[in-house]
Amino acid sequence: MVLSSNCNEVNLSDSNSDSSNSNPTTSYQIAIVGIGCRFPGGANSPEDFWRVLCDETDAITDVPSDRWDIRSFYDPDPTKPGKTSTYRGGFIENIYDFDAQFFGISPREAALLDPQQRLLLEVCWEAFEDAGIIPEYLAGSNTGVFMGGFTLDYKILQFSESNYHLMDSHTATGSMMTLLANRLSYMFDLRGPSIALDTACSSSLVAVHLACQSILNGECDLALAGGVNVMIKPNYTIAESKAGMLSPDGRSKAYDSLANGYVRGEGAGIVVLKPLSKAVEDGDPIYAVIRGTAVNQDGHSSGITVPRRESQEALLWEAYRRAGVLPAQVQYVEAHGTGTPVGDPLEANALGTVLSTERPDGQECYIASVKTNIGHTEAAAGVAGLIKASLVLKHHKIPAHLHFQKANPDIDFPSLKLKIPTSLVPFPETDGFAIAGVNSFGFGGTNAHAVLQEAPITQIGIPGEENLDPNWGYLLPLSARSPQALQDLARAYRKLLTDGVFTNNTSLHNFCYTASLRRTHHQYRLGVVGKSYTDMADLLAAFLQRFPII
């Protein structure tokens, strides 16, 4: 949960330096005002995700027994038919749990609903809450939805010959890729563009690119963009293992001399986007600002899955041209960084060639990859990188890039003026706004890059705050759609009030204002009144003790 914005004054035309103002596209300023996510390692919110990153968590595990029996499909010999040479991955817990009643979906339909659709529904709701947007207020609006998808394990499962007898009226809408986007538009009555797209591993960052373009073209005022990946069956893992893409030991050792492929991961991520000027006017929380995006293709490279360095360099130049940013101004890039012996040097050399242009000595650009923590989340990989980069800009810290011991000999980091962070480091000091890039490539050749800028400092006053008597108590209203859910919510808020995530830098007035006026209120309700965070945490504890879990 993220509360309303906090700051002073904002110049919406500002940029890193006078040189950026030479580009007329500086109006390309799209604010990221909300984030919802599910990633391995228990990263079920932006705060949890940031904790996973800062704690240097390696979230890769053995394949859980509720997915497939790895004993039947694993063999260290990569030539064995029908076998995979890896038995590890990044998995989300409880993917089969789903509160169908909350979304008004019947049990019969929910049973045939792809877990990817279920995850996106949940993550979308949480992104709205994170942004302080009440979904009911968006009904009938021209809000756009752009979702990336790639693998459809549930469709393979439902359409297998042994399951023909289980097909019914909900099978088509429960399994088709188009519903990854259209389900969200239908559920919340959003009437802007609604597009599900597949460019493989770059899908969700391409979705962000299209969402930004749609906003700039006036097709929508608000957009949801993201992607999802869930692994239910071993089919794609076997296929990618046979293609030599996967690491036998289940580690993405990006840019390291021991890199031997990537490890597959699950994930779902959605960002809420709107014009920066509107976000400031509305008092929205702002994680970061998208200054520019670009998409291109490798064309006829040396192999359909082999990247082309020239295309990557052209992509970077175009993205920074559109952003009105000199490559030398970029201090951090969240790279694609899968950990393949061929792809890593191509990407690093392309990044270094462009980003080192006119870069002063001693001011290396950091590059890192979240895939070393959670694996390659494929269709959700681009948005995972975007979310990580947004959190890096918000917290002004760069988490460690894992499994890096000795650089790939085909990457000359000093001459490229690139640097790998092997521990949590401060974001480099800069005279202007902090700038970061996000790279994402699809294995069919579709590339995407986004240029992010730290959020401007703004101060949106809360109505009536200046007239409050400090001796008054504050009302914290909580609500849910069932008694059990209300208990869970009270427990979550109590944790929030005691772990210091918000209490160190957020006023109690702001906290209660957001809960009162920027949340949906459901039929089962609880209200507590207190003068401090401690008061409210104690009252929630008393409620939970008096009404224990049913």
Coordinates of C-alpha atoms in Angstrom, one line a residue:
M1 CA 0.0 0.0 0.0
V2 CA 1.3 3.4 -0.9
L3 CA -0.1 6.6 0.5
S4 CA -0.7 9.9 -1.1
S5 CA 2.2 12.0 -2.4
N6 CA 4.5 13.9 -0.2
C7 CA 6.5 16.9 -1.5
N8 CA 7.1 20.6 -2.4
E9 CA 7.1 21.9 -5.9
V10 CA 7.4 20.5 -9.3
N11 CA 8.5 21.8 -12.7
L12 CA 6.9 19.5 -15.2
S13 CA 9.2 20.5 -18.0
D14 CA 12.3 20.0 -16.0
S15 CA 15.0 17.5 -17.1
N16 CA 18.5 16.4 -16.2
S17 CA 20.4 19.2 -18.0
D18 CA 20.0 21.9 -20.5
S19 CA 21.1 19.4 -23.2
S20 CA 17.9 17.3 -22.7
N21 CA 15.8 20.3 -23.6
S22 CA 16.9 20.2 -27.1
N23 CA 14.5 17.3 -27.8
P24 CA 10.9 18.3 -28.3
T25 CA 9.6 15.0 -26.9
T26 CA 10.3 16.0 -23.2
S27 CA 6.5 16.2 -22.9
Y28 CA 6.7 12.4 -23.0
Q29 CA 6.3 12.2 -19.2
I30 CA 4.1 9.3 -17.9
A31 CA 3.9 8.8 -14.2
I32 CA 3.9 5.3 -12.6
V33 CA 1.3 5.9 -9.8
G34 CA 0.5 2.4 -8.7
I35 CA 2.2 -1.1 -8.6
G36 CA 0.8 -4.5 -8.0
C37 CA 3.0 -7.6 -8.2
R38 CA 3.5 -11.3 -7.4
F39 CA 7.1 -12.6 -7.6
P40 CA 9.0 -15.5 -6.1
G41 CA 10.3 -15.2 -2.6
G42 CA 7.1 -13.9 -1.2
A43 CA 7.2 -10.6 -3.1
N44 CA 3.5 -10.0 -3.1
S45 CA 3.7 -6.2 -2.9
P46 CA 6.2 -3.5 -3.9
E47 CA 7.4 -3.3 -0.3
D48 CA 7.9 -7.1 -0.2
F49 CA 9.7 -7.1 -3.6
W50 CA 12.0 -4.4 -2.4
R51 CA 12.8 -6.4 0.7
V52 CA 13.6 -9.4 -1.4
L53 CA 16.0 -7.4 -3.5
C54 CA 17.7 -5.6 -0.6
D55 CA 18.1 -8.9 1.4
E56 CA 19.9 -10.4 -1.6
T57 CA 17.3 -13.2 -1.7
D58 CA 17.8 -16.1 -4.1
A59 CA 14.2 -17.1 -4.6
I60 CA 15.0 -20.2 -6.8
T61 CA 13.7 -23.5 -5.5
D62 CA 13.1 -27.1 -6.6
V63 CA 10.0 -27.5 -8.7
P64 CA 7.1 -27.8 -6.2
S65 CA 5.2 -31.1 -6.2
D66 CA 1.9 -29.3 -7.0
R67 CA 3.3 -28.4 -10.5
W68 CA 4.8 -31.6 -11.9
D69 CA 6.7 -34.6 -10.6
I70 CA 10.3 -33.6 -11.4
R71 CA 11.4 -37.2 -10.9
S72 CA 9.4 -38.1 -14.0
F73 CA 10.8 -35.3 -16.2
Y74 CA 14.4 -34.6 -14.9
D75 CA 17.5 -36.1 -16.3
P76 CA 21.0 -34.5 -16.2
D77 CA 21.6 -35.9 -19.7
P78 CA 20.2 -33.1 -22.0
T79 CA 19.8 -35.6 -24.9
K80 CA 17.3 -37.8 -23.1
P81 CA 13.9 -37.5 -25.0
G82 CA 11.1 -35.9 -23.0
K83 CA 13.4 -34.8 -20.2
T84 CA 14.7 -31.5 -18.9
S85 CA 18.2 -31.1 -17.6
T86 CA 17.1 -28.7 -14.8
Y87 CA 14.8 -29.2 -11.8
R88 CA 14.7 -25.7 -10.4
G89 CA 12.8 -22.5 -10.9
G90 CA 11.3 -19.4 -9.4
F91 CA 7.7 -20.2 -8.2
I92 CA 4.9 -18.2 -6.6
E93 CA 3.1 -19.8 -3.6
N94 CA -0.6 -20.6 -3.6
I95 CA -1.3 -19.9 -7.3
Y96 CA -4.4 -22.0 -7.1
D97 CA -6.0 -19.9 -4.3
F98 CA -8.5 -17.5 -5.6
D99 CA -11.3 -15.5 -4.0
A100 CA -13.8 -15.9 -6.8
Q101 CA -16.6 -14.4 -4.7
F102 CA -14.7 -11.2 -4.3
F103 CA -14.7 -10.7 -8.1
G104 CA -18.2 -12.0 -8.6
I105 CA -17.1 -15.1 -10.5
S106 CA -19.0 -18.4 -10.0
P107 CA -17.1 -21.4 -8.6
R108 CA -17.8 -23.3 -11.9
E109 CA -16.2 -20.5 -14.0
A110 CA -13.4 -20.0 -11.6
A111 CA -12.4 -23.7 -11.9
L112 CA -11.8 -23.2 -15.6
L113 CA -10.0 -19.8 -15.2
D114 CA -6.3 -19.8 -16.2
P115 CA -4.4 -19.0 -13.0
Q116 CA -2.7 -16.2 -15.0
Q117 CA -6.1 -14.5 -15.4
R118 CA -6.7 -15.0 -11.6
L119 CA -3.4 -13.5 -10.7
L120 CA -3.9 -10.5 -13.0
L121 CA -7.3 -9.8 -11.4
E122 CA -5.7 -9.8 -7.9
V123 CA -2.7 -7.8 -8.9
C124 CA -4.8 -5.3 -10.8
W125 CA -7.0 -4.7 -7.7
E126 CA -3.8 -4.2 -5.6
A127 CA -2.3 -1.8 -8.1
F128 CA -5.5 0.3 -7.9
E129 CA -5.3 0.3 -4.1
D130 CA -1.6 1.1 -4.3
A131 CA -2.4 4.1 -6.5
G132 CA -5.3 5.2 -4.3
I133 CA -7.8 4.7 -7.1
I134 CA -11.3 3.4 -6.3
P135 CA -12.1 1.0 -9.1
E136 CA -15.8 1.8 -9.2
Y137 CA -15.0 5.4 -10.2
L138 CA -13.3 4.1 -13.4
A139 CA -16.4 2.3 -14.7
G140 CA -17.2 3.5 -18.2
S141 CA -13.9 5.4 -18.5
N142 CA -11.5 5.2 -21.4
T143 CA -8.9 3.4 -19.2
G144 CA -6.6 1.2 -21.4
V145 CA -5.4 -2.3 -20.5
F146 CA -2.2 -3.7 -22.1
M147 CA -1.1 -7.2 -20.9
G148 CA 1.8 -9.4 -22.0
G149 CA 1.5 -13.2 -22.2
F150 CA 3.6 -15.9 -23.6
T151 CA 3.1 -19.4 -22.3
L152 CA -0.4 -20.8 -21.8
D153 CA 0.1 -24.0 -19.7
Y154 CA -3.5 -24.0 -18.6
K155 CA -4.7 -24.0 -22.2
I156 CA -2.5 -27.0 -22.9
L157 CA -3.9 -28.7 -19.9
Q158 CA -7.6 -28.0 -20.7
F159 CA -7.2 -28.9 -24.4
S160 CA -5.4 -32.2 -23.9
E161 CA -7.2 -35.2 -25.3
S162 CA -7.7 -36.7 -21.9
N163 CA -9.6 -33.6 -20.8
Y164 CA -12.0 -33.1 -23.7
H165 CA -14.9 -34.3 -21.6
L166 CA -14.2 -31.5 -19.1
M167 CA -14.7 -28.7 -21.6
D168 CA -17.8 -26.5 -21.0
S169 CA -19.1 -23.0 -21.7
H170 CA -16.3 -21.3 -19.7
T171 CA -13.4 -23.2 -21.2
A172 CA -12.7 -20.8 -24.1
T173 CA -12.9 -17.6 -22.0
G174 CA -10.9 -19.3 -19.2
S175 CA -8.0 -20.3 -21.4
M176 CA -7.5 -17.9 -24.3
M177 CA -4.7 -15.3 -24.2
T178 CA -6.9 -12.4 -25.2
L179 CA -8.7 -12.6 -21.9
L180 CA -5.5 -11.7 -20.0
A181 CA -6.4 -8.1 -20.9
N182 CA -10.1 -8.3 -21.8
R183 CA -10.9 -9.9 -18.4
L184 CA -9.7 -6.8 -16.6
S185 CA -11.6 -4.5 -18.9
Y186 CA -14.7 -6.5 -18.4
M187 CA -14.4 -6.8 -14.6
F188 CA -13.9 -3.1 -14.0
D189 CA -15.9 -1.8 -17.0
L190 CA -12.8 -0.1 -18.6
R191 CA -13.6 1.0 -22.1
G192 CA -10.2 2.1 -23.5
P193 CA -8.0 0.0 -25.7
S194 CA -7.7 -3.6 -24.3
I195 CA -4.8 -5.6 -25.8
A196 CA -3.1 -8.9 -24.9
L197 CA 0.2 -9.2 -26.7
D198 CA 3.0 -11.7 -27.1
T199 CA 6.6 -10.8 -28.0
A200 CA 7.9 -13.5 -25.7
C201 CA 10.2 -12.3 -23.0
S202 CA 9.8 -8.6 -23.9
S203 CA 6.0 -8.8 -23.8
S204 CA 5.3 -6.7 -20.7
L205 CA 7.7 -4.0 -21.5
V206 CA 6.3 -3.7 -25.0
A207 CA 2.9 -3.5 -23.3
V208 CA 4.2 -0.5 -21.3
H209 CA 5.4 1.1 -24.5
L210 CA 2.0 0.7 -26.1
A211 CA 0.3 2.0 -23.0
C212 CA 2.4 5.1 -23.0
Q213 CA 1.8 5.6 -26.7
S214 CA -2.0 5.2 -26.2
I215 CA -1.9 7.9 -23.4
L216 CA 0.2 10.2 -25.6
N217 CA -2.2 9.7 -28.5
G218 CA -5.2 10.6 -26.4
E219 CA -6.8 7.1 -26.6
C220 CA -6.9 6.8 -22.9
D221 CA -6.3 9.0 -19.8
L222 CA -5.2 6.1 -17.6
A223 CA -3.6 2.8 -18.5
L224 CA -2.8 -0.6 -16.9
A225 CA 0.3 -2.3 -18.3
G226 CA 2.1 -5.5 -17.3
G227 CA 2.4 -9.2 -17.9
V228 CA 2.1 -12.6 -16.3
N229 CA 3.8 -16.0 -16.3
V230 CA 2.7 -19.2 -14.5
M231 CA 4.3 -22.6 -14.9
I232 CA 1.9 -25.5 -14.5
K233 CA 3.2 -28.2 -16.8
P234 CA 6.7 -29.2 -17.8
N235 CA 6.2 -28.8 -21.6
Y236 CA 7.9 -25.4 -22.1
T237 CA 10.6 -26.2 -19.6
I238 CA 11.5 -29.3 -21.6
A239 CA 11.4 -27.4 -24.9
E240 CA 13.6 -24.6 -23.6
S241 CA 16.0 -27.1 -22.0
K242 CA 16.3 -28.9 -25.4
A243 CA 17.1 -25.6 -27.0
G244 CA 20.0 -25.1 -24.6
M245 CA 18.5 -22.0 -23.0
L246 CA 18.2 -23.2 -19.4
S247 CA 20.9 -23.4 -16.7
P248 CA 21.3 -27.0 -15.6
D249 CA 22.1 -25.8 -12.0
G250 CA 19.1 -23.4 -11.9
R251 CA 21.0 -20.1 -11.6
S252 CA 20.9 -17.0 -13.8
K253 CA 24.6 -15.9 -13.6
A254 CA 24.2 -12.9 -15.8
Y255 CA 27.5 -11.4 -17.2
D256 CA 29.6 -14.0 -15.3
S257 CA 32.2 -16.2 -16.9
L258 CA 30.2 -19.2 -15.6
A259 CA 26.9 -18.2 -17.1
N260 CA 25.2 -21.3 -18.6
G261 CA 21.6 -20.3 -19.3
Y262 CA 18.7 -18.9 -17.4
V263 CA 16.2 -20.3 -14.9
R264 CA 12.5 -20.0 -15.5
G265 CA 10.4 -18.0 -13.1
E266 CA 6.8 -17.1 -12.4
G267 CA 5.5 -13.6 -11.9
A268 CA 2.8 -11.1 -12.4
G269 CA 3.1 -7.3 -12.4
I270 CA 1.0 -4.4 -13.3
V271 CA 1.8 -0.7 -13.3
V272 CA -0.8 2.1 -13.3
L273 CA 0.1 4.9 -15.7
K274 CA -1.2 8.4 -16.3
P275 CA 0.2 11.7 -17.5
L276 CA 2.6 13.3 -15.0
S277 CA 0.7 16.6 -14.9
K278 CA -2.5 14.8 -14.1
A279 CA -0.8 12.7 -11.4
V280 CA 0.5 15.8 -9.7
E281 CA -2.8 17.5 -9.9
D282 CA -4.6 14.5 -8.4
G283 CA -2.1 14.2 -5.6
D284 CA -1.1 10.6 -6.6
P285 CA 1.8 8.7 -5.3
I286 CA 4.5 8.7 -8.0
Y287 CA 7.2 5.9 -8.1
A288 CA 9.0 7.2 -11.2
V289 CA 8.4 9.0 -14.5
I290 CA 8.7 7.3 -17.8
R291 CA 10.5 9.7 -20.1
G292 CA 10.6 7.6 -23.2
T293 CA 10.2 4.2 -24.6
A294 CA 11.2 2.4 -27.9
V295 CA 10.7 -0.9 -29.5
N296 CA 12.4 -2.5 -32.5
Q297 CA 13.3 -5.9 -34.0
D298 CA 16.5 -7.8 -34.7
G299 CA 15.3 -8.9 -38.2
H300 CA 17.4 -11.6 -39.9
S301 CA 20.0 -12.1 -37.3
S302 CA 22.4 -15.1 -37.2
G303 CA 19.6 -17.2 -35.7
I304 CA 15.9 -16.5 -34.8
T305 CA 16.7 -16.7 -31.1
V306 CA 20.1 -14.9 -31.3
P307 CA 20.1 -11.1 -30.5
R308 CA 21.6 -8.6 -32.8
R309 CA 23.9 -6.0 -31.2
E310 CA 23.3 -3.4 -33.9
S311 CA 19.6 -3.5 -33.2
Q312 CA 20.1 -3.1 -29.5
E313 CA 22.3 -0.1 -30.0
A314 CA 19.8 1.5 -32.4
L315 CA 17.0 0.8 -29.8
L316 CA 19.0 2.6 -27.0
W317 CA 19.8 5.6 -29.2
E318 CA 16.1 6.0 -30.1
A319 CA 14.8 5.6 -26.6
Y320 CA 17.1 8.2 -25.2
R321 CA 16.4 10.5 -28.1
R322 CA 12.7 10.3 -27.4
A323 CA 13.4 10.9 -23.7
G324 CA 15.5 13.9 -24.4
V325 CA 18.3 12.3 -22.3
L326 CA 21.9 11.9 -23.1
P327 CA 23.1 8.3 -22.6
A328 CA 25.9 9.6 -20.4
Q329 CA 23.3 10.9 -18.0
V330 CA 22.1 7.4 -17.2
Q331 CA 23.3 6.1 -13.9
Y332 CA 21.7 2.7 -13.8
V333 CA 20.2 0.1 -16.2
E334 CA 18.0 -2.8 -15.2
A335 CA 19.3 -5.1 -17.9
H336 CA 17.7 -8.1 -19.6
G337 CA 20.6 -10.1 -18.2
T338 CA 19.4 -13.7 -18.6
G339 CA 22.7 -15.4 -18.1
T340 CA 23.3 -16.9 -21.5
P341 CA 26.8 -17.1 -22.9
V342 CA 25.8 -15.6 -26.2
G343 CA 23.2 -13.0 -25.1
D344 CA 25.1 -11.5 -22.2
P345 CA 28.1 -10.2 -24.1
L346 CA 25.9 -8.8 -26.9
E347 CA 23.7 -6.9 -24.5
A348 CA 26.6 -5.6 -22.3
N349 CA 28.6 -4.5 -25.3
A350 CA 25.6 -2.7 -26.8
L351 CA 24.8 -1.0 -23.5
G352 CA 28.5 0.0 -23.0
T353 CA 28.9 1.3 -26.5
V354 CA 26.0 3.7 -26.2
L355 CA 26.1 4.6 -22.5
S356 CA 29.8 5.3 -22.5
T357 CA 29.5 8.0 -25.2
E358 CA 30.8 11.2 -23.7
R359 CA 30.6 9.6 -20.2
P360 CA 33.2 11.2 -17.8
D361 CA 35.9 8.8 -16.5
G362 CA 35.1 7.4 -13.1
Q363 CA 31.3 7.7 -13.5
E364 CA 30.5 4.1 -14.6
C365 CA 26.9 3.2 -15.2
Y366 CA 25.6 0.4 -13.0
I367 CA 23.9 -2.6 -14.7
A368 CA 22.1 -5.5 -13.0
S369 CA 19.4 -8.0 -13.6
V370 CA 16.5 -9.0 -11.3
K371 CA 16.6 -12.5 -13.0
T372 CA 19.5 -13.4 -10.6
N373 CA 16.9 -13.1 -7.7
I374 CA 13.7 -14.5 -9.1
G375 CA 14.6 -16.1 -12.4
H376 CA 13.4 -15.2 -15.9
T377 CA 9.7 -14.5 -15.6
E378 CA 9.4 -14.4 -19.4
A379 CA 6.2 -12.5 -20.3
A380 CA 6.4 -10.7 -16.9
A381 CA 10.2 -10.1 -17.1
G382 CA 10.0 -6.6 -18.6
V383 CA 7.5 -5.3 -16.0
A384 CA 9.6 -7.0 -13.2
G385 CA 12.6 -5.0 -14.4
L386 CA 10.5 -1.8 -14.7
I387 CA 9.1 -2.2 -11.1
K388 CA 12.6 -2.9 -9.8
A389 CA 14.0 0.2 -11.5
S390 CA 11.1 2.3 -10.2
L391 CA 11.9 1.2 -6.7
V392 CA 15.6 1.9 -7.2
L393 CA 14.7 5.5 -8.1
K394 CA 12.3 5.8 -5.3
H395 CA 14.7 4.5 -2.6
H396 CA 17.9 5.8 -4.3
K397 CA 19.6 2.5 -3.7
I398 CA 20.7 -0.2 -6.1
P399 CA 20.4 -3.8 -4.8
A400 CA 23.0 -6.5 -5.4
H401 CA 23.2 -8.4 -8.6
L402 CA 23.6 -12.0 -7.5
H403 CA 25.9 -14.9 -8.6
F404 CA 28.6 -12.5 -10.1
Q405 CA 32.1 -13.7 -9.3
K406 CA 34.2 -13.3 -12.4
A407 CA 33.3 -11.2 -15.5
N408 CA 32.5 -12.9 -18.8
P409 CA 35.8 -12.5 -20.7
D410 CA 33.9 -11.2 -23.7
I411 CA 32.7 -8.1 -21.7
D412 CA 35.4 -5.5 -21.0
F413 CA 33.6 -3.6 -18.2
P414 CA 36.3 -0.9 -17.6
S415 CA 36.4 0.2 -21.3
L416 CA 32.6 0.0 -21.5
K417 CA 32.3 2.1 -18.3
L418 CA 29.9 -0.4 -16.8
K419 CA 29.8 -1.7 -13.3
I420 CA 28.0 -4.6 -11.6
P421 CA 26.7 -3.9 -8.0
T422 CA 27.6 -6.9 -5.9
S423 CA 26.1 -5.4 -2.7
L424 CA 23.4 -2.8 -1.9
V425 CA 24.9 0.6 -3.0
P426 CA 23.7 4.2 -2.9
F427 CA 22.4 5.5 -6.2
P428 CA 25.2 7.7 -7.8
E429 CA 25.0 11.4 -7.0
T430 CA 23.8 13.6 -9.9
D431 CA 23.3 17.3 -10.4
G432 CA 19.8 16.7 -11.9
F433 CA 17.2 14.0 -11.8
A434 CA 18.3 10.4 -11.3
I435 CA 17.9 8.5 -14.6
A436 CA 17.6 4.7 -15.1
G437 CA 17.0 2.5 -18.1
V438 CA 15.1 -0.8 -18.5
N439 CA 16.1 -3.3 -21.2
S440 CA 14.0 -6.3 -22.4
F441 CA 14.4 -8.6 -25.4
G442 CA 12.1 -11.3 -26.8
F443 CA 13.6 -14.5 -28.0
G444 CA 12.0 -14.0 -31.4
G445 CA 13.9 -10.7 -31.8
T446 CA 11.5 -8.0 -30.5
N447 CA 13.4 -5.5 -28.2
A448 CA 12.1 -2.8 -25.9
H449 CA 13.7 -0.1 -23.7
A450 CA 12.3 2.4 -21.3
V451 CA 13.9 5.5 -19.8
L452 CA 12.9 6.3 -16.3
Q453 CA 13.4 9.5 -14.2
E454 CA 13.0 9.8 -10.5
A455 CA 9.7 11.3 -9.3
P456 CA 9.5 15.0 -9.0
I457 CA 9.2 16.5 -5.5
T458 CA 5.6 17.6 -5.0
Q459 CA 3.5 18.6 -2.0
I460 CA -0.2 17.9 -2.2
G461 CA -1.9 19.2 0.9
I462 CA -4.6 17.0 2.5
P463 CA -7.9 19.0 2.8
G464 CA -8.4 20.4 6.2
E465 CA -5.0 19.2 7.6
E466 CA -3.9 22.7 8.6
N467 CA -7.0 23.2 10.9
L468 CA -6.7 20.0 12.9
D469 CA -6.4 20.0 16.7
P470 CA -3.4 17.8 17.6
N471 CA -5.4 16.4 20.5
W472 CA -8.0 14.9 18.2
G473 CA -8.1 11.2 17.4
Y474 CA -8.0 9.9 13.8
L475 CA -10.4 7.4 12.3
L476 CA -9.0 4.4 10.4
P477 CA -11.7 2.6 8.5
L478 CA -11.2 -0.9 7.2
S479 CA -13.6 -3.1 5.2
A480 CA -13.8 -6.4 3.4
R481 CA -16.2 -8.6 1.7
S482 CA -16.2 -11.4 4.3
P483 CA -15.5 -11.6 8.1
Q484 CA -12.4 -13.7 7.4
A485 CA -11.1 -11.2 4.9
L486 CA -11.7 -8.4 7.4
Q487 CA -9.5 -10.2 9.9
D488 CA -6.8 -10.7 7.4
L489 CA -6.9 -7.0 6.5
A490 CA -6.7 -6.0 10.1
R491 CA -3.7 -8.2 10.6
A492 CA -2.0 -6.7 7.5
Y493 CA -2.7 -3.2 8.7
R494 CA -1.4 -4.0 12.2
K495 CA 1.8 -5.3 10.6
L496 CA 2.0 -2.2 8.5
L497 CA 1.7 0.0 11.6
T498 CA 4.4 -1.8 13.5
D499 CA 7.1 -2.6 11.0
G500 CA 8.1 1.0 10.3
V501 CA 7.6 0.9 6.5
F502 CA 5.4 4.0 6.5
T503 CA 5.3 5.2 10.0
N504 CA 8.8 6.7 9.7
N505 CA 7.9 9.1 6.9
T506 CA 4.1 9.3 6.7
S507 CA 1.8 11.4 8.8
L508 CA -1.1 9.6 10.6
H509 CA -3.4 12.1 9.0
N510 CA -2.2 11.1 5.5
F511 CA -2.5 7.4 6.4
C512 CA -6.1 7.7 7.6
Y513 CA -7.0 10.0 4.8
T514 CA -5.9 7.5 2.2
A515 CA -7.8 4.6 4.0
S516 CA -10.9 6.8 4.2
L517 CA -11.2 8.4 0.8
R518 CA -8.9 6.4 -1.6
R519 CA -10.1 2.9 -0.8
T520 CA -13.2 1.0 -1.7
H521 CA -15.5 0.4 1.3
H522 CA -17.1 -3.1 1.5
Q523 CA -19.9 -4.5 3.5
Y524 CA -17.9 -5.9 6.5
R525 CA -16.4 -2.9 8.3
L526 CA -14.2 -2.0 11.2
G527 CA -13.2 1.4 12.5
V528 CA -10.5 2.3 15.1
V529 CA -9.8 5.7 16.5
G530 CA -6.4 6.7 17.9
K531 CA -4.0 9.5 18.3
S532 CA -0.9 7.5 17.2
Y533 CA 0.2 4.6 15.1
T534 CA 0.8 2.7 18.4
D535 CA -2.8 3.4 19.5
M536 CA -4.2 2.0 16.3
A537 CA -1.9 -1.1 16.3
D538 CA -3.0 -1.9 19.8
L539 CA -6.7 -1.5 18.9
L540 CA -6.3 -3.8 15.9
A541 CA -4.5 -6.3 18.1
A542 CA -7.4 -6.2 20.6
F543 CA -9.9 -6.8 17.7
L544 CA -7.9 -9.8 16.5
Q545 CA -7.7 -11.2 20.0
R546 CA -11.4 -10.8 20.6
F547 CA -12.4 -12.2 17.2
P548 CA -9.8 -14.8 16.4
I549 CA -9.5 -16.5 13.0
I550 CA -12.6 -18.5 12.2

